């Protein structure tokens, strides 16, 4: 179990694996924090490493840069590691960081692209009591928390009946932005997924396992249309298409017994004949930097869970692999969690 006493009053030492644009956003969450400091970054690309170092030159001039993350883990005595590697390259850095004594991890989505990697990561995290966050970014968006906490949980639309999530465009692939869509639907439904069925995009009928290249080419991955049944009885309707559509690429609808919520570029509450705009509360931090910041502060204070914990990461990958399994079984119902036999 994570304990703040083990800090001995020292700043938490943070390293970043994957120093591109997302890695820079990870490190940005440390700005102004008294309890932590960025001490190292790692990337296979010399150009990317250099750009990362240059970005932090004025405020973190002593950041050590590495090509091999294992060397960074062996040399730096890190407390926190953030992982911004390609989609299919999360498991080894997570497990190796935990074996090196890292106590908190912020990992890009999806958690992994195979069930074997998911299980390896889960075992290492749970067996070592490591604090974990997955980057499903809406979980650090003040508007989304206001909608969930005040509008939905506050009873303004009554009992939630169903949630609809729609995503279009070339990045609508399941392991790309599809992960965000699934997580947002779970968040709005307020429950765990129980079973699913799905049909993959035309041309991907035999796509039974991940065949992407880490996210660089979304055309190597399918989008899907699917159904998610939640344990609390809420129904989830998932629609993804790689084709361009009119209007917003992202759209969510939450329908309750008294009213509904529509979220696209704006958020609106519909009750009877009345339509009200839902205003976003002000927040100093949101998105990826807020997620890293929350993780570090939670570790420092001795907390045990963040806004995007391991359980939420597992729910998303179970749904995605459930969609693939449903397609392989003739669009049949697939119960979750998936059998590992």
Coordinates of N, CA and C in Angstrom, one line a residue, residues 34-137:
X34 N 5.0 21.7 -5.2 CA 6.1 21.7 -4.3 C 6.5 20.3 -3.9
X35 N 5.6 19.3 -4.1 CA 5.8 18.0 -3.6 C 6.5 17.1 -4.6
X36 N 6.8 17.6 -5.8 CA 7.4 16.7 -6.8 C 8.3 17.5 -7.8
X37 N 9.2 16.8 -8.4 CA 10.0 17.4 -9.4 C 10.3 16.4 -10.6
X38 N 10.3 17.0 -11.8 CA 10.7 16.3 -13.0 C 12.2 16.1 -13.0
X39 N 12.6 14.8 -13.0 CA 14.1 14.6 -12.9 C 14.6 13.8 -14.2
X40 N 13.7 13.2 -15.0 CA 14.2 12.4 -16.1 C 13.1 12.2 -17.2
X41 N 13.6 12.0 -18.4 CA 12.8 11.7 -19.5 C 13.5 10.7 -20.4
X42 N 12.7 9.9 -21.1 CA 13.2 8.9 -22.0 C 12.5 8.8 -23.3
X43 N 13.2 8.7 -24.4 CA 12.6 8.5 -25.7 C 13.6 7.8 -26.6
X44 N 13.1 7.0 -27.5 CA 14.0 6.3 -28.4 C 14.6 7.3 -29.4
X45 N 13.9 8.4 -29.7 CA 14.3 9.4 -30.7 C 15.2 10.4 -30.1
X46 N 16.4 10.6 -30.6 CA 17.3 11.6 -30.1 C 16.7 13.0 -30.3
X47 N 16.1 13.2 -31.4 CA 15.4 14.5 -31.7 C 14.3 14.8 -30.7
X48 N 13.5 13.8 -30.4 CA 12.4 14.1 -29.4 C 13.0 14.3 -28.0
X49 N 14.0 13.5 -27.7 CA 14.6 13.8 -26.3 C 15.2 15.2 -26.2
X50 N 15.8 15.6 -27.3 CA 16.4 17.0 -27.2 C 15.4 18.0 -27.2
X51 N 14.3 17.8 -27.9 CA 13.2 18.8 -27.9 C 12.5 18.9 -26.5
X52 N 12.4 17.7 -25.8 CA 11.9 17.7 -24.5 C 12.8 18.4 -23.5
X53 N 14.1 18.2 -23.6 CA 15.0 18.9 -22.7 C 15.0 20.4 -23.0
X54 N 14.9 20.8 -24.2 CA 14.8 22.2 -24.6 C 13.6 22.9 -24.0
X55 N 12.5 22.1 -24.1 CA 11.2 22.7 -23.6 C 11.3 23.0 -22.1
X56 N 12.0 22.2 -21.4 CA 12.0 22.4 -19.9 C 13.3 23.1 -19.5
X57 N 14.1 23.6 -20.4 CA 15.4 24.1 -20.1 C 15.4 25.3 -19.0
X58 N 14.4 26.2 -19.2 CA 14.4 27.3 -18.3 C 13.9 27.0 -16.9
X59 N 13.0 26.0 -16.8 CA 12.4 25.7 -15.4 C 13.0 24.4 -14.8
X60 N 13.4 23.4 -15.7 CA 14.0 22.2 -15.2 C 15.3 21.9 -16.0
X61 N 16.3 22.7 -15.8 CA 17.5 22.6 -16.6 C 18.3 21.3 -16.3
X62 N 18.0 20.6 -15.2 CA 18.9 19.4 -14.9 C 18.2 18.1 -15.2
X63 N 17.1 18.1 -16.0 CA 16.5 16.9 -16.4 C 17.4 16.0 -17.1
X64 N 17.5 14.7 -16.6 CA 18.4 13.7 -17.3 C 17.6 13.0 -18.4
X65 N 18.2 12.9 -19.6 CA 17.6 12.3 -20.7 C 18.2 10.9 -21.1
X66 N 17.3 10.0 -21.4 CA 17.8 8.6 -21.7 C 17.1 8.1 -23.0
X67 N 17.9 7.2 -23.6 CA 17.3 6.5 -24.8 C 16.6 5.2 -24.3
X68 N 17.1 4.6 -23.3 CA 16.6 3.3 -22.8 C 15.9 3.5 -21.4
X69 N 14.6 3.3 -21.4 CA 13.9 3.5 -20.1 C 14.3 2.7 -19.0
X70 N 14.9 1.5 -19.3 CA 15.4 0.6 -18.2 C 16.6 1.2 -17.6
X71 N 17.4 1.9 -18.3 CA 18.5 2.6 -17.7 C 18.0 3.8 -16.8
X72 N 17.0 4.5 -17.3 CA 16.4 5.5 -16.5 C 15.9 5.0 -15.2
X73 N 15.2 3.9 -15.2 CA 14.6 3.3 -14.0 C 15.7 2.8 -13.1
X74 N 16.8 2.3 -13.6 CA 17.9 1.8 -12.8 C 18.7 2.9 -12.2
X75 N 18.7 4.1 -12.8 CA 19.6 5.2 -12.4 C 18.9 6.3 -11.5
X76 N 17.6 6.4 -11.6 CA 17.0 7.6 -11.0 C 16.2 7.5 -9.7
X77 N 16.0 6.3 -9.2 CA 15.2 6.1 -8.0 C 13.9 6.9 -8.0
X78 N 13.1 6.6 -9.1 CA 11.9 7.3 -9.3 C 10.7 6.8 -8.4
X79 N 9.9 7.8 -8.0 CA 8.7 7.5 -7.3 C 7.5 7.4 -8.2
X80 N 7.5 8.2 -9.3 CA 6.4 8.4 -10.2 C 6.9 8.2 -11.6
X81 N 6.2 7.5 -12.5 CA 6.5 7.4 -13.9 C 5.3 7.6 -14.7
X82 N 5.4 8.4 -15.7 CA 4.3 8.6 -16.7 C 4.7 8.0 -18.0
X83 N 3.7 7.3 -18.7 CA 4.0 6.5 -19.9 C 3.2 7.0 -21.0
X84 N 4.0 7.6 -22.0 CA 3.4 8.1 -23.2 C 3.9 7.4 -24.5
X85 N 4.1 6.1 -24.4 CA 4.6 5.3 -25.5 C 3.4 4.9 -26.4
X86 N 3.7 4.4 -27.6 CA 2.6 4.0 -28.5 C 1.6 3.0 -27.8
X87 N 0.4 2.9 -28.4 CA -0.7 2.2 -27.7 C -0.3 0.7 -27.4
X88 N 0.5 0.1 -28.2 CA 0.8 -1.3 -28.0 C 2.1 -1.5 -27.2
X89 N 2.6 -0.5 -26.6 CA 3.9 -0.6 -25.9 C 3.8 0.0 -24.5
X90 N 2.8 -0.4 -23.8 CA 2.6 0.1 -22.4 C 3.0 -1.0 -21.4
X91 N 2.8 -2.2 -21.7 CA 2.9 -3.3 -20.6 C 4.3 -3.4 -20.1
X92 N 5.3 -3.5 -20.9 CA 6.7 -3.6 -20.4 C 7.1 -2.4 -19.6
X93 N 6.9 -1.2 -20.0 CA 7.3 -0.1 -19.1 C 6.6 -0.1 -17.8
X94 N 5.3 -0.4 -17.8 CA 4.5 -0.4 -16.5 C 5.1 -1.5 -15.6
X95 N 5.3 -2.7 -16.1 CA 5.8 -3.8 -15.2 C 7.2 -3.5 -14.8
X96 N 8.0 -3.1 -15.7 CA 9.4 -2.8 -15.3 C 9.6 -1.7 -14.3
X97 N 8.7 -0.6 -14.5 CA 8.7 0.5 -13.5 C 8.4 0.0 -12.1
X98 N 7.3 -0.9 -12.0 CA 6.9 -1.4 -10.8 C 8.0 -2.2 -10.1
X99 N 8.7 -3.0 -10.9 CA 9.7 -3.9 -10.4 C 10.9 -3.0 -9.9
X100 N 11.1 -1.8 -10.5 CA 12.1 -0.9 -10.1 C 11.7 -0.1 -8.8
X101 N 10.5 -0.3 -8.3 CA 10.1 0.4 -7.1 C 9.3 1.6 -7.3
X102 N 8.9 1.9 -8.5 CA 8.0 3.1 -8.7 C 6.6 2.8 -8.0
X103 N 6.1 3.9 -7.4 CA 4.9 3.8 -6.6 C 3.7 4.3 -7.2
X104 N 3.8 5.1 -8.3 CA 2.6 5.6 -8.9 C 2.9 5.7 -10.4
X105 N 1.8 5.4 -11.2 CA 2.0 5.4 -12.7 C 0.8 6.1 -13.3
X106 N 1.1 7.0 -14.3 CA 0.1 7.6 -15.2 C 0.4 7.0 -16.6
X107 N -0.6 6.3 -17.1 CA -0.4 5.6 -18.4 C -1.4 6.1 -19.5
X108 N -0.9 6.3 -20.6 CA -1.7 6.6 -21.8 C -2.7 5.5 -22.1
X109 N -3.8 5.9 -22.7 CA -4.8 4.9 -23.1 C -4.4 4.3 -24.5
X110 N -4.9 3.2 -24.8 CA -5.6 2.2 -24.0 C -4.6 1.6 -23.0
X111 N -5.1 0.9 -22.0 CA -4.2 0.3 -21.1 C -3.3 -0.7 -21.8
X112 N -3.8 -1.5 -22.7 CA -3.0 -2.4 -23.5 C -3.8 -2.8 -24.7
X113 N -3.1 -3.5 -25.6 CA -3.8 -4.0 -26.9 C -3.9 -5.5 -27.0
X114 N -3.6 -6.2 -25.8 CA -3.9 -7.6 -25.8 C -4.3 -7.9 -24.3
X115 N -5.1 -9.0 -24.2 CA -5.5 -9.4 -22.9 C -4.3 -9.9 -22.0
X116 N -3.4 -10.5 -22.7 CA -2.2 -11.0 -21.9 C -1.5 -9.8 -21.3
X117 N -1.3 -8.7 -22.0 CA -0.6 -7.5 -21.5 C -1.5 -6.9 -20.4
X118 N -2.8 -6.8 -20.6 CA -3.7 -6.3 -19.6 C -3.5 -7.1 -18.3
X119 N -3.5 -8.4 -18.3 CA -3.4 -9.2 -17.1 C -2.0 -9.1 -16.5
X120 N -1.0 -8.9 -17.2 CA 0.4 -8.7 -16.7 C 0.4 -7.4 -15.9
X121 N -0.1 -6.4 -16.5 CA -0.1 -5.0 -15.9 C -1.0 -5.0 -14.6
X122 N -2.2 -5.6 -14.7 CA -3.1 -5.7 -13.6 C -2.4 -6.4 -12.4
X123 N -1.8 -7.5 -12.7 CA -1.2 -8.3 -11.6 C -0.1 -7.5 -10.9
X124 N 0.8 -6.8 -11.7 CA 1.9 -6.1 -11.1 C 1.4 -4.9 -10.3
X125 N 0.3 -4.2 -10.8 CA -0.2 -3.1 -10.1 C -0.9 -3.5 -8.8
X126 N -1.7 -4.5 -8.8 CA -2.4 -4.9 -7.6 C -1.5 -5.6 -6.6
X127 N -0.6 -6.4 -7.0 CA 0.3 -7.1 -6.1 C 1.2 -6.2 -5.4
X128 N 1.5 -5.1 -6.0 CA 2.5 -4.1 -5.3 C 1.8 -2.9 -4.8
X129 N 0.5 -2.8 -4.8 CA -0.2 -1.6 -4.3 C 0.2 -0.3 -4.9
X130 N 0.4 -0.4 -6.2 CA 0.8 0.8 -7.0 C -0.4 1.7 -7.3
X131 N -0.3 3.0 -7.1 CA -1.3 4.0 -7.5 C -1.3 4.1 -9.0
X132 N -2.4 4.1 -9.7 CA -2.5 4.0 -11.1 C -3.6 4.9 -11.7
X133 N -3.2 5.6 -12.7 CA -4.2 6.4 -13.5 C -4.1 6.1 -15.0
X134 N -5.2 6.1 -15.7 CA -5.2 5.9 -17.1 C -5.7 7.2 -17.7
X135 N -5.1 7.6 -18.8 CA -5.4 8.9 -19.4 C -6.7 8.8 -20.3
X136 N -7.8 8.8 -19.6 CA -9.1 9.1 -20.2 C -9.5 10.5 -19.8
X137 N -9.2 11.4 -20.6 CA -9.0 12.8 -20.3 C -10.2 13.5 -19.7

